[in-house]
PDB file of C-alpha atoms in Angstrom:
ATOM      1  CA  MET D 427       1.535 -11.623   3.743  1.00 86.00           C
ATOM      2  CA  ARG D 428       2.910  -9.902   0.657  1.00 89.00           C
ATOM      3  CA  THR D 429       6.219 -10.088  -1.029  1.00 92.00           C
ATOM      4  CA  ILE D 430       7.983  -6.780  -1.288  1.00 93.00           C
ATOM      5  CA  THR D 431      10.940  -6.388  -3.694  1.00 93.00           C
ATOM      6  CA  GLY D 432      13.237  -3.513  -4.742  1.00 91.00           C
ATOM      7  CA  ASN D 433      16.594  -2.163  -5.282  1.00 90.00           C
ATOM      8  CA  ILE D 434      18.137   0.326  -2.845  1.00 87.00           C
ATOM      9  CA  LYS D 435      20.925   1.515  -5.158  1.00 84.00           C
ATOM     10  CA  ILE D 436      18.589   4.279  -6.294  1.00 81.00           C
ATOM     11  CA  LEU D 437      18.568   5.742  -2.657  1.00 78.00           C
ATOM     12  CA  THR D 438      22.322   6.514  -2.720  1.00 69.00           C
ATOM     13  CA  ASP D 439      25.423   6.938  -4.947  1.00 66.00           C
ATOM     14  CA  GLU D 440      27.260   4.285  -2.436  1.00 70.00           C
ATOM     15  CA  ASP D 441      27.678   0.647  -3.143  1.00 74.00           C
ATOM     16  CA  TYR D 442      24.976  -1.412  -1.599  1.00 76.00           C
ATOM     17  CA  ALA D 443      25.944  -4.972  -2.246  1.00 82.00           C
ATOM     18  CA  ASN D 444      25.279  -7.127   0.366  1.00 85.00           C
ATOM     19  CA  LYS D 445      23.803  -4.505   2.827  1.00 88.00           C
ATOM     20  CA  THR D 446      21.637  -5.341   5.916  1.00 91.00           C
ATOM     21  CA  LEU D 447      17.926  -4.023   5.913  1.00 92.00           C
ATOM     22  CA  GLN D 448      15.690  -4.207   8.899  1.00 93.00           C
ATOM     23  CA  PHE D 449      11.879  -4.119   8.473  1.00 93.00           C
ATOM     24  CA  ILE D 450      10.182  -3.262  11.894  1.00 91.00           C
ATOM     25  CA  LEU D 451       6.591  -3.406  12.377  1.00 90.00           C
ATOM     26  CA  CYS D 452       5.334  -0.066  14.078  1.00 88.00           C
ATOM     27  CA  ASP D 453       2.325   1.740  15.452  1.00 83.00           C
ATOM     28  CA  LYS D 454       1.071   4.869  14.116  1.00 78.00           C
ATOM     29  CA  TYR D 455       3.631   6.648  16.332  1.00 79.00           C
ATOM     30  CA  GLY D 456       6.589   4.659  14.990  1.00 81.00           C
ATOM     31  CA  ASN D 457       6.997   2.510  18.130  1.00 84.00           C
ATOM     32  CA  LYS D 458       7.820  -0.924  17.418  1.00 85.00           C
ATOM     33  CA  LEU D 459       4.847  -3.350  18.180  1.00 82.00           C
ATOM     34  CA  ASN D 460       6.158  -6.278  20.523  1.00 74.00           C
ATOM     35  CA  ALA D 461       3.415  -8.718  19.677  1.00 62.00           C
ATOM     36  CA  LEU D 462       0.749  -8.807  17.085  1.00 57.00           C
ATOM     37  CA  ASP D 463      -1.036 -12.089  17.233  1.00 54.00           C
ATOM     38  CA  VAL D 464      -0.594 -15.127  19.882  1.00 49.00           C
ATOM     39  CA  SER D 465       0.171 -17.645  16.985  1.00 55.00           C
ATOM     40  CA  GLY D 466       3.492 -15.484  16.255  1.00 55.00           C
ATOM     41  CA  GLN D 467       2.458 -15.811  12.521  1.00 61.00           C
ATOM     42  CA  ILE D 468       3.669 -12.091  12.112  1.00 68.00           C
ATOM     43  CA  ALA D 469       6.909 -11.105  12.787  1.00 71.00           C
ATOM     44  CA  THR D 470       7.392  -7.623  14.278  1.00 83.00           C
ATOM     45  CA  LYS D 471      11.087  -7.250  13.177  1.00 87.00           C
ATOM     46  CA  LYS D 472      12.628  -8.925  10.077  1.00 90.00           C
ATOM     47  CA  THR D 473      16.299  -8.764   8.854  1.00 92.00           C
ATOM     48  CA  ILE D 474      17.474  -9.368   5.336  1.00 94.00           C
ATOM     49  CA  GLN D 475      20.462  -8.664   3.086  1.00 93.00           C
ATOM     50  CA  THR D 476      20.675  -7.268  -0.485  1.00 91.00           C
ATOM     51  CA  ASP D 477      22.384  -9.157  -3.107  1.00 91.00           C
ATOM     52  CA  ALA D 478      25.283  -8.092  -4.960  1.00 88.00           C
ATOM     53  CA  THR D 479      23.532  -5.581  -7.212  1.00 88.00           C
ATOM     54  CA  GLY D 480      21.358  -4.201  -4.378  1.00 88.00           C
ATOM     55  CA  ASN D 481      18.188  -6.123  -4.858  1.00 92.00           C
ATOM     56  CA  PHE D 482      16.347  -7.627  -1.852  1.00 94.00           C
ATOM     57  CA  SER D 483      12.884  -9.465  -1.647  1.00 95.00           C
ATOM     58  CA  ILE D 484      10.810 -10.042   1.676  1.00 94.00           C
ATOM     59  CA  THR D 485       7.368 -11.115   2.634  1.00 91.00           C
ATOM     60  CA  LEU D 486       5.527  -8.723   5.158  1.00 90.00           C
ATOM     61  CA  TYR D 487       2.230  -8.553   6.799  1.00 87.00           C
ATOM     62  CA  GLU D 488      -0.328  -6.438   4.988  1.00 86.00           C
ATOM     63  CA  THR D 489      -0.504  -3.457   7.140  1.00 84.00           C
ATOM     64  CA  GLU D 490      -3.761  -2.198   5.209  1.00 79.00           C
ATOM     65  CA  GLU D 491      -5.730  -4.852   6.484  1.00 77.00           C
ATOM     66  CA  SER D 492      -5.124  -4.129  10.179  1.00 78.00           C
ATOM     67  CA  GLU D 493      -7.618  -2.711  12.222  1.00 77.00           C
ATOM     68  CA  ILE D 494      -5.269  -0.428  14.067  1.00 79.00           C
ATOM     69  CA  PRO D 495      -2.722   1.926  11.949  1.00 81.00           C
ATOM     70  CA  MET D 496       0.434   0.572  11.514  1.00 85.00           C
ATOM     71  CA  PHE D 497       3.334   0.593   9.135  1.00 87.00           C
ATOM     72  CA  TYR D 498       6.779  -1.019   8.503  1.00 90.00           C
ATOM     73  CA  LYS D 499       9.880   1.184   9.201  1.00 90.00           C
ATOM     74  CA  MET D 500      12.635   0.143   6.556  1.00 91.00           C
ATOM     75  CA  VAL D 501      16.056   0.618   8.494  1.00 91.00           C
ATOM     76  CA  PHE D 502      19.361   0.845   6.627  1.00 89.00           C
ATOM     77  CA  VAL D 503      21.499  -0.805   9.304  1.00 89.00           C
ATOM     78  CA  ASP D 504      24.677  -0.214   7.523  1.00 82.00           C
ATOM     79  CA  ASN D 505      24.089   3.309   6.721  1.00 79.00           C
ATOM     80  CA  ASP D 506      22.860   5.840   9.279  1.00 76.00           C
ATOM     81  CA  ASP D 507      22.879   8.500   6.775  1.00 76.00           C
ATOM     82  CA  ILE D 508      19.901   7.055   4.870  1.00 78.00           C
ATOM     83  CA  GLU D 509      16.798   7.977   6.749  1.00 82.00           C
ATOM     84  CA  ASP D 510      14.356   5.116   7.711  1.00 86.00           C
ATOM     85  CA  ILE D 511      11.559   4.612   5.326  1.00 87.00           C
ATOM     86  CA  LYS D 512       7.882   4.089   6.203  1.00 88.00           C
ATOM     87  CA  LEU D 513       6.103   1.110   4.165  1.00 89.00           C
ATOM     88  CA  PHE D 514       2.403   0.915   4.125  1.00 87.00           C
ATOM     89  CA  ILE D 515       1.697  -2.544   2.820  1.00 86.00           C
ATOM     90  CA  GLN D 516      -1.265  -2.947   0.525  1.00 82.00           C
ATOM     91  CA  SER D 517      -3.330  -6.090   0.441  1.00 80.00           C
ATOM     92  CA  GLY D 518      -2.529  -8.267  -2.784  1.00 81.00           C
ATOM     93  CA  ILE D 519      -1.096 -11.666  -4.314  1.00 84.00           C
ATOM     94  CA  ASN D 520       1.510 -10.034  -6.531  1.00 87.00           C
ATOM     95  CA  SER D 521       4.956  -9.204  -5.367  1.00 89.00           C
ATOM     96  CA  ILE D 522       5.210  -5.180  -5.419  1.00 88.00           C
ATOM     97  CA  ASP D 523       8.129  -2.799  -5.487  1.00 89.00           C
ATOM     98  CA  PHE D 524       8.629  -1.058  -2.333  1.00 88.00           C
ATOM     99  CA  LEU D 525       8.690   2.245  -3.883  1.00 85.00           C
ATOM    100  CA  LYS D 526       4.977   1.651  -4.757  1.00 82.00           C
ATOM    101  CA  LEU D 527       4.312   1.569  -0.906  1.00 81.00           C
ATOM    102  CA  LEU D 528       5.696   4.833   0.447  1.00 78.00           C
ATOM    103  CA  PHE D 529       2.366   6.552   1.163  1.00 69.00           C
ATOM    104  CA  PRO D 530      -0.652   4.980   2.918  1.00 65.00           C
ATOM    105  CA  MET D 531      -3.810   3.981   0.759  1.00 63.00           C
ATOM    106  CA  PRO D 532      -7.087   5.424   1.892  1.00 65.00           C
ATOM    107  CA  LYS D 533      -9.382   2.988   3.398  1.00 69.00           C
ATOM    108  CA  LEU D 534     -11.372   1.796   0.479  1.00 75.00           C
ATOM    109  CA  GLN D 535     -13.487  -0.866   2.338  1.00 76.00           C
ATOM    110  CA  MET D 536     -16.291   1.487   2.741  1.00 78.00           C
ATOM    111  CA  PHE D 537     -17.033   1.453  -1.067  1.00 84.00           C
ATOM    112  CA  TYR D 538     -17.128  -2.222  -1.600  1.00 85.00           C
ATOM    113  CA  GLU D 539     -18.057  -5.624   0.120  1.00 84.00           C
ATOM    114  CA  ASN D 540     -17.194  -9.198  -0.027  1.00 82.00           C
ATOM    115  CA  VAL D 541     -20.529 -11.144  -1.182  1.00 84.00           C
ATOM    116  CA  ASN D 542     -19.778 -14.884  -1.461  1.00 86.00           C
ATOM    117  CA  MET D 543     -15.999 -14.410  -2.009  1.00 79.00           C
ATOM    118  CA  LYS D 544     -16.691 -11.718  -4.726  1.00 83.00           C
ATOM    119  CA  ILE D 545     -16.053  -8.092  -4.534  1.00 83.00           C
ATOM    120  CA  GLU D 546     -19.103  -5.692  -5.190  1.00 86.00           C
ATOM    121  CA  PHE D 547     -19.014  -2.133  -5.303  1.00 87.00           C
ATOM    122  CA  LYS D 548     -21.528  -0.173  -3.556  1.00 86.00           C
ATOM    123  CA  GLU D 549     -23.970   2.236  -5.713  1.00 84.00           C
ATOM    124  CA  ILE D 550     -21.919   5.193  -4.119  1.00 83.00           C
ATOM    125  CA  VAL D 551     -18.894   4.347  -6.309  1.00 86.00           C
ATOM    126  CA  PHE D 552     -21.105   5.016  -9.590  1.00 84.00           C
ATOM    127  CA  ASP D 553     -22.278   8.359  -8.064  1.00 83.00           C
ATOM    128  CA  ILE D 554     -18.633   9.286  -7.250  1.00 84.00           C
ATOM    129  CA  PHE D 555     -17.217   8.653 -10.678  1.00 84.00           C
ATOM    130  CA  GLU D 556     -20.178   9.922 -12.564  1.00 82.00           C
ATOM    131  CA  ARG D 557     -19.501  13.538 -10.712  1.00 80.00           C
ATOM    132  CA  PHE D 558     -15.789  13.051 -11.308  1.00 82.00           C
ATOM    133  CA  PHE D 559     -16.214  12.308 -14.969  1.00 77.00           C
ATOM    134  CA  VAL D 560     -18.525  15.420 -15.683  1.00 77.00           C
ATOM    135  CA  ASP D 561     -15.845  17.625 -14.029  1.00 70.00           C
ATOM    136  CA  GLU D 562     -18.118  18.223 -11.057  1.00 67.00           C
ATOM    137  CA  ASN D 563     -15.350  17.735  -8.215  1.00 67.00           C
ATOM    138  CA  ILE D 564     -17.955  17.880  -5.508  1.00 71.00           C
ATOM    139  CA  PHE D 565     -16.978  15.235  -3.000  1.00 69.00           C
ATOM    140  CA  ILE D 566     -19.253  14.578   0.224  1.00 68.00           C
ATOM    141  CA  ASN D 567     -16.138  13.772   2.191  1.00 70.00           C
ATOM    142  CA  ASN D 568     -12.328  13.077   2.202  1.00 73.00           C
ATOM    143  CA  ASP D 569     -12.635   9.696   1.452  1.00 77.00           C
ATOM    144  CA  GLU D 570     -14.499  10.193  -1.771  1.00 80.00           C
ATOM    145  CA  ASN D 571     -11.765  12.355  -2.918  1.00 77.00           C
ATOM    146  CA  ASN D 572      -9.057   9.803  -1.759  1.00 79.00           C
ATOM    147  CA  LEU D 573     -10.698   7.008  -3.712  1.00 83.00           C
ATOM    148  CA  ILE D 574     -10.568   9.222  -6.953  1.00 83.00           C
ATOM    149  CA  GLN D 575      -6.955  10.226  -6.247  1.00 82.00           C
ATOM    150  CA  GLU D 576      -6.019   6.380  -5.677  1.00 81.00           C
ATOM    151  CA  PHE D 577      -7.655   5.586  -8.805  1.00 84.00           C
ATOM    152  CA  ILE D 578      -5.789   8.122 -10.935  1.00 83.00           C
ATOM    153  CA  LYS D 579      -2.608   6.878  -9.177  1.00 80.00           C
ATOM    154  CA  TYR D 580      -3.524   3.358 -10.295  1.00 78.00           C
ATOM    155  CA  ALA D 581      -4.520   4.458 -13.952  1.00 80.00           C
ATOM    156  CA  ASP D 582      -1.145   6.311 -13.952  1.00 80.00           C
ATOM    157  CA  ASN D 583       0.625   3.014 -12.971  1.00 77.00           C
ATOM    158  CA  THR D 584       2.152   4.574  -9.732  1.00 71.00           C
ATOM    159  CA  ARG D 585       0.316   2.460  -7.366  1.00 72.00           C
ATOM    160  CA  ASP D 586      -0.568  -1.333  -7.867  1.00 72.00           C
ATOM    161  CA  SER D 587      -3.676  -2.698  -6.190  1.00 75.00           C
ATOM    162  CA  GLU D 588      -5.972  -5.399  -6.687  1.00 77.00           C
ATOM    163  CA  ILE D 589      -8.831  -3.515  -5.554  1.00 80.00           C
ATOM    164  CA  MET D 590      -8.267  -0.836  -7.912  1.00 82.00           C
ATOM    165  CA  GLU D 591      -7.893  -3.347 -10.654  1.00 83.00           C
ATOM    166  CA  LYS D 592     -11.261  -4.612  -9.856  1.00 85.00           C
ATOM    167  CA  LEU D 593     -12.621  -0.962  -9.536  1.00 86.00           C
ATOM    168  CA  ASP D 594     -11.466  -0.473 -13.091  1.00 86.00           C
ATOM    169  CA  GLN D 595     -12.914  -3.575 -14.300  1.00 86.00           C
ATOM    170  CA  TYR D 596     -16.165  -2.482 -12.462  1.00 86.00           C
ATOM    171  CA  LEU D 597     -16.369   0.944 -13.933  1.00 85.00           C
ATOM    172  CA  ALA D 598     -15.851  -0.296 -17.696  1.00 84.00           C
ATOM    173  CA  THR D 599     -19.092  -2.497 -16.876  1.00 83.00           C
ATOM    174  CA  ILE D 600     -21.257   0.460 -15.921  1.00 72.00           C
ATOM    175  CA  GLY D 601     -20.054   2.591 -18.760  1.00 67.00           C
ATOM    176  CA  VAL D 602     -18.337   5.405 -16.717  1.00 58.00           C
TER     177      VAL D 602
END
């Protein structure tokens, strides 16, 4: 579970104090998921209100961790003029602004593995970045290109991800 924060005033000129927001967990087609787990730990629909300045905070399931494609639909209950927003929740510990979650992350699991509760990057990562840093944008597949693009977003501070932070530390140790 990850805490999502934000301010909705940037989405419109209207006053958004004490407005109702719904977060609906959906499959890849945008249909609401009715049940996710038997223990009921993951709510498929949550409703909150913004504070007097339009700020909100909510804890949601990390959709990036799911085996099946899913996202949260952020619905502005009090204003039908604002279109629903898709949020792809990245795994992580720190709270994150909802604006950083508007686009899905590539599946990064193919580039690392957890060994004794420690992330270890596979040798392919070194090869990809070595090619990238010598200006040879030759990628074997889309996932390699996505890894580079995701790293660039992280480096430009447009995306926050613990995995990308660990990748940055790893790249520093191998001199790439």
